[in-house]
Amino acid sequence: MSCVSTKQSVYFHDLPDTVLAPIQGNFEPVIQKNDVLQITVSSMNVEDVVIYNTPSMATVGGVASAGPQATGFLVDDSGYIQYPVLGQVKVTGLTKSQLSKSIREQLTARKLLIDPVVSVRFLNYRVTVIGEVTRPQVVNIGSDRVTILEALGLAGDITAFGKKDNVMLIRESEDGTRTVKRLNLNDRSLLSSPYYYLRSNDVVYVEPNKAKVASTNTTRQVLPLILSGLSILVIVIDRLVVH
């Protein structure tokens, strides 16, 4: 069985004490089809905003989490939500802040509310972590931004048999295309990579290392021999007892 080197089993073994520059780019997630959104509206007159804060019928169950279920606005296949008074509102491709601004402007322009404050958050922000981790699972994210290290931590971290230098990230875009990216968690460049932050519905797969593969193959080869030997032993004992 091959050995696992220390460099392969630790994160960022080449990272000295340093200060890293912020990652360039906007990593605020955009709204996609089938997302479930919680939209909260507040204004000076509490009675005027009640209709806008009535929960819709879209329900999000707790995946790998406990607590009550949440309700929100489901984004349909055409990219719209059905919003009180305003009717159909196009939301796909927008960030939370952009949608918040859009709804605020519509409410103000139609003189429905005076100086409304609109808050938007995702209710179904989740990532899938599978492979050589302690607890493979779909993880619900409480906030709207999560790093790959946080996601692995929520899944119990990579096991001793996982390959940290070749973690697969699968990401699906709004048009249905899928991007597959290999990440080296031993390389400090990951901390400056645009893939350091995960997006909703990302899939993280940790491959088994050679030690795990060798162990699995050995088990598959030896187990039938052990079972066969036990069968022969049972037959011999049975015959000895009979005679």
Coordinates of C-alpha atoms in Angstrom, one line a residue, residues 132-239:
E132 CA -13.8 11.3 0.3
V133 CA -15.2 13.5 3.0
T134 CA -16.5 12.5 6.4
R135 CA -20.1 13.3 5.8
P136 CA -21.0 13.5 2.0
Q137 CA -24.2 15.6 1.8
V138 CA -26.1 18.4 0.3
V139 CA -25.4 21.4 2.6
N140 CA -27.8 24.3 3.1
I141 CA -25.9 27.6 3.5
G142 CA -27.3 30.1 6.0
S143 CA -25.5 33.1 4.3
D144 CA -25.2 34.0 0.7
R145 CA -21.5 33.4 0.4
V146 CA -19.5 30.3 1.3
T147 CA -15.9 29.3 0.5
I148 CA -14.9 25.8 -0.6
L149 CA -13.0 25.4 2.7
E150 CA -16.2 26.2 4.7
A151 CA -18.2 23.8 2.6
L152 CA -15.7 21.0 3.2
G153 CA -15.7 21.8 6.9
L154 CA -19.5 21.5 7.0
A155 CA -19.1 18.0 5.4
G156 CA -16.7 17.0 8.1
D157 CA -13.5 17.7 6.1
I158 CA -11.6 15.6 3.6
T159 CA -10.7 12.1 5.0
A160 CA -7.1 10.8 5.1
F161 CA -7.8 9.0 1.8
G162 CA -8.9 12.1 -0.1
K163 CA -6.8 13.9 -2.7
K164 CA -6.5 17.5 -1.7
D165 CA -4.5 18.4 -4.8
N166 CA -7.2 17.4 -7.3
V167 CA -10.6 18.4 -6.0
M168 CA -13.3 18.6 -8.7
L169 CA -15.7 21.5 -8.8
I170 CA -18.8 21.2 -11.1
R171 CA -20.7 24.5 -11.7
E172 CA -23.8 24.9 -13.8
S173 CA -24.6 28.3 -15.4
E174 CA -27.9 29.8 -16.1
D175 CA -28.0 28.6 -19.7
G176 CA -27.5 25.0 -18.6
T177 CA -23.8 24.7 -19.5
R178 CA -21.6 23.0 -16.9
T179 CA -18.0 23.9 -16.1
V180 CA -15.6 21.4 -14.5
K181 CA -12.6 22.9 -12.7
R182 CA -9.8 21.0 -10.9
L183 CA -8.6 22.7 -7.7
N184 CA -5.4 22.1 -5.8
L185 CA -6.1 22.8 -2.1
N186 CA -2.4 22.5 -1.4
D187 CA -1.7 25.5 -3.6
R188 CA -2.0 29.0 -2.0
S189 CA -3.1 30.4 -5.4
L190 CA -6.6 28.9 -4.6
L191 CA -7.0 31.7 -2.0
S192 CA -6.9 34.2 -4.9
S193 CA -8.9 32.1 -7.3
P194 CA -12.5 33.0 -8.5
Y195 CA -13.4 29.4 -7.5
Y196 CA -12.5 30.0 -3.9
Y197 CA -16.1 31.2 -3.3
L198 CA -18.8 28.7 -4.2
R199 CA -22.1 29.4 -5.9
S200 CA -25.5 27.9 -5.2
N201 CA -25.8 24.4 -6.6
D202 CA -22.1 23.8 -7.0
V203 CA -20.9 20.2 -6.6
V204 CA -17.6 19.5 -4.9
Y205 CA -16.1 16.0 -5.5
V206 CA -13.1 14.8 -3.6
E207 CA -11.4 11.9 -5.3
P208 CA -9.8 8.9 -3.4
N209 CA -6.0 8.8 -3.3
K210 CA -3.9 5.8 -4.4
A211 CA -3.8 4.4 -0.8
K212 CA -7.7 4.2 -0.8
V213 CA -7.8 2.6 -4.2
A214 CA -5.2 0.1 -3.3
S215 CA -7.0 -0.7 -0.1
T216 CA -10.3 -1.2 -1.8
N217 CA -8.8 -3.4 -4.5
T218 CA -7.0 -5.5 -1.9
T219 CA -10.3 -5.9 0.0
R220 CA -12.1 -7.0 -3.1
Q221 CA -9.4 -9.6 -3.8
V222 CA -9.0 -11.0 -0.3
L223 CA -12.7 -11.0 0.8
P224 CA -13.8 -13.8 -1.6
L225 CA -10.9 -15.9 -0.4
I226 CA -11.8 -15.4 3.3
L227 CA -15.4 -16.2 2.6
S228 CA -14.4 -19.3 0.7
G229 CA -12.1 -20.4 3.5
L230 CA -14.8 -19.9 6.1
S231 CA -17.2 -22.0 4.0
I232 CA -14.7 -24.9 3.8
L233 CA -14.1 -24.6 7.5
V234 CA -17.8 -24.8 8.3
I235 CA -18.1 -27.9 6.1
V236 CA -15.1 -29.6 7.8
I237 CA -16.5 -28.9 11.3
D238 CA -19.9 -30.1 10.3
R239 CA -18.5 -33.4 9.0

